[in-house]
Amino acid sequence: ERLSTGMVLGESCLEDSDCTDTHAFCDSLVCGCSLTHTQVGMACLTDISGVSINTDLPYGVTRAPIGHDIDVIWTLATGDLAICTLEVGGSSVSPVAFLYDDVTREGSATISSTDFPTSGTYDITVNAANGGANTGSDTTTVEIYPALNGVTLTSSSSYHETGEIVDFTVTLQEGGYFDATLDFGDGNDDVASIPGMPANPHTHISETHAYSTEGTYTATITITDGYSTVDASYAVNIENHVDDVQLTVSGVDSYETDVTFEFTIVGGG
């Protein structure tokens, strides 16, 4: 294996075994580092290569709401004694240097939410160096969205008849990617699921349901983005449906006779 020029350790040698560093070789009676290693002080360090960084967020996504720290993990294919630094949007984050495991060639860190002050996309870059001219870096992108806020649940009316279609409207003032469930509250495990919707300001969700029995029911909307949960409730009064009204007139035998009216409601409450 040829030695890289200008990377000698300065130790005199007659053969490779005379060189004390594992990655040093004897060339022209002087110990030097191989082409895949860099001289740092009096040692030959493996050149850095294959730097890769990823976010370590719930559900394997690359997004999070405002106010939450971001965990990142990075790996190196090769490299000894690497010092790694992180940048968000081109600016260094604190602490500047992060520990790196030479055995697993993995590093990790938690970036404070203060480095992501507003919603939007941010580039997170890891830079690795081991004291020589050889360095490596990689970048990943994370999306920051508004935290869940301001959910309401309403209906066109709080009074309905049995069997009538009830229209529910959910309004979410702020939020990002979320899952929502609407429990209609009638004990039949009848739940509407609204998965994975990105929330825009004043997002509206519409759902319908029919109740078969009279009574007062509490419908509840629950929205979560994996970090926080918001909910809202709405009371619905259901009355029995009136199928028919029958009118019976009796006692009509002259113009001066009192008349009796009798109403029969069929199917009502």
Short mmCIF file of N, CA, C and O in Angstrom, two decimals, residues 66 119 143-152 169-178 197-205 223:
data_model
loop_
_atom_site.label_atom_id
_atom_site.label_comp_id
_atom_site.label_asym_id
_atom_site.label_seq_id
_atom_site.Cartn_x
_atom_site.Cartn_y
_atom_site.Cartn_z
N ILE A 66 -44.18 23.44 17.12
CA ILE A 66 -43.39 24.47 17.80
C ILE A 66 -43.36 24.17 19.30
O ILE A 66 -44.36 23.77 19.89
N SER A 119 -42.77 28.40 12.74
CA SER A 119 -43.11 27.30 11.84
C SER A 119 -42.38 27.47 10.51
O SER A 119 -42.09 28.58 10.08
N GLU A 143 -39.59 19.73 9.45
CA GLU A 143 -40.69 20.69 9.32
C GLU A 143 -41.26 21.00 10.70
O GLU A 143 -41.61 20.10 11.45
N ILE A 144 -41.35 22.27 11.02
CA ILE A 144 -41.93 22.72 12.28
C ILE A 144 -43.28 23.37 11.99
O ILE A 144 -43.38 24.26 11.13
N TYR A 145 -44.31 22.92 12.69
CA TYR A 145 -45.65 23.44 12.42
C TYR A 145 -46.28 23.96 13.72
O TYR A 145 -45.80 23.66 14.82
N PRO A 146 -47.35 24.77 13.63
CA PRO A 146 -47.97 25.33 14.84
C PRO A 146 -48.52 24.24 15.75
O PRO A 146 -49.01 23.20 15.29
N ALA A 147 -48.46 24.48 17.04
CA ALA A 147 -49.02 23.55 18.02
C ALA A 147 -50.54 23.58 17.96
O ALA A 147 -51.15 24.58 17.55
N LEU A 148 -51.17 22.48 18.38
CA LEU A 148 -52.63 22.40 18.37
C LEU A 148 -53.22 23.46 19.29
O LEU A 148 -52.76 23.67 20.42
N ASN A 149 -54.28 24.12 18.79
CA ASN A 149 -54.89 25.18 19.59
C ASN A 149 -56.27 25.51 19.04
O ASN A 149 -56.47 25.54 17.82
N GLY A 150 -57.22 25.76 19.94
CA GLY A 150 -58.51 26.32 19.56
C GLY A 150 -59.42 25.38 18.80
O GLY A 150 -59.81 25.68 17.68
N VAL A 151 -59.82 24.25 19.40
CA VAL A 151 -60.75 23.33 18.74
C VAL A 151 -62.15 23.55 19.30
O VAL A 151 -62.35 23.74 20.50
N THR A 152 -63.13 23.57 18.41
CA THR A 152 -64.54 23.69 18.80
C THR A 152 -65.36 22.66 18.04
O THR A 152 -65.01 22.25 16.94
N THR A 169 -69.76 20.02 13.01
CA THR A 169 -68.65 20.76 12.42
C THR A 169 -67.56 20.95 13.47
O THR A 169 -67.84 21.44 14.57
N VAL A 170 -66.34 20.56 13.09
CA VAL A 170 -65.18 20.74 13.95
C VAL A 170 -64.32 21.86 13.37
O VAL A 170 -64.03 21.87 12.17
N THR A 171 -63.93 22.81 14.20
CA THR A 171 -63.06 23.90 13.77
C THR A 171 -61.78 23.87 14.59
O THR A 171 -61.84 23.84 15.83
N LEU A 172 -60.64 23.87 13.91
CA LEU A 172 -59.33 23.90 14.56
C LEU A 172 -58.61 25.16 14.14
O LEU A 172 -58.33 25.36 12.96
N GLN A 173 -58.30 26.03 15.10
CA GLN A 173 -57.68 27.32 14.79
C GLN A 173 -56.23 27.16 14.33
O GLN A 173 -55.79 27.78 13.38
N GLU A 174 -55.45 26.30 15.03
CA GLU A 174 -54.05 26.11 14.70
C GLU A 174 -53.67 24.65 14.90
O GLU A 174 -54.25 23.96 15.73
N GLY A 175 -52.69 24.21 14.14
CA GLY A 175 -52.21 22.84 14.28
C GLY A 175 -51.44 22.42 13.06
O GLY A 175 -51.34 23.15 12.07
N GLY A 176 -50.89 21.22 13.13
CA GLY A 176 -50.16 20.68 12.00
C GLY A 176 -50.79 19.38 11.55
O GLY A 176 -52.00 19.30 11.40
N TYR A 177 -49.97 18.34 11.38
CA TYR A 177 -50.49 17.05 10.98
C TYR A 177 -51.11 16.39 12.21
O TYR A 177 -50.48 16.30 13.26
N PHE A 178 -52.34 15.92 12.08
CA PHE A 178 -53.02 15.40 13.26
C PHE A 178 -53.96 14.25 12.90
O PHE A 178 -54.31 14.04 11.73
N MET A 197 -54.51 14.64 8.72
CA MET A 197 -54.81 15.84 7.95
C MET A 197 -53.89 16.97 8.35
O MET A 197 -53.69 17.22 9.54
N PRO A 198 -53.30 17.70 7.40
CA PRO A 198 -52.55 18.90 7.76
C PRO A 198 -53.51 20.04 8.06
O PRO A 198 -54.44 20.29 7.30
N ALA A 199 -53.32 20.70 9.17
CA ALA A 199 -54.23 21.77 9.58
C ALA A 199 -53.78 23.11 9.04
O ALA A 199 -52.63 23.49 9.17
N ASN A 200 -54.70 23.80 8.41
CA ASN A 200 -54.49 25.18 8.02
C ASN A 200 -55.28 26.05 8.99
O ASN A 200 -56.13 25.55 9.73
N PRO A 201 -55.02 27.35 9.04
CA PRO A 201 -55.82 28.19 9.94
C PRO A 201 -57.31 28.01 9.69
O PRO A 201 -57.77 28.01 8.55
N HIS A 202 -58.05 27.82 10.76
CA HIS A 202 -59.51 27.65 10.70
C HIS A 202 -59.89 26.42 9.86
O HIS A 202 -60.78 26.47 9.01
N THR A 203 -59.23 25.32 10.12
CA THR A 203 -59.58 24.08 9.44
C THR A 203 -60.96 23.60 9.90
O THR A 203 -61.25 23.59 11.10
N HIS A 204 -61.79 23.18 8.95
CA HIS A 204 -63.14 22.71 9.27
C HIS A 204 -63.26 21.23 8.86
O HIS A 204 -62.85 20.83 7.78
N ILE A 205 -63.85 20.45 9.77
CA ILE A 205 -64.12 19.04 9.51
C ILE A 205 -65.61 18.81 9.71
O ILE A 205 -66.18 19.25 10.71
N ILE A 223 -58.38 15.55 19.23
CA ILE A 223 -57.37 15.75 18.18
C ILE A 223 -55.99 15.63 18.81
O ILE A 223 -55.71 16.23 19.85
#
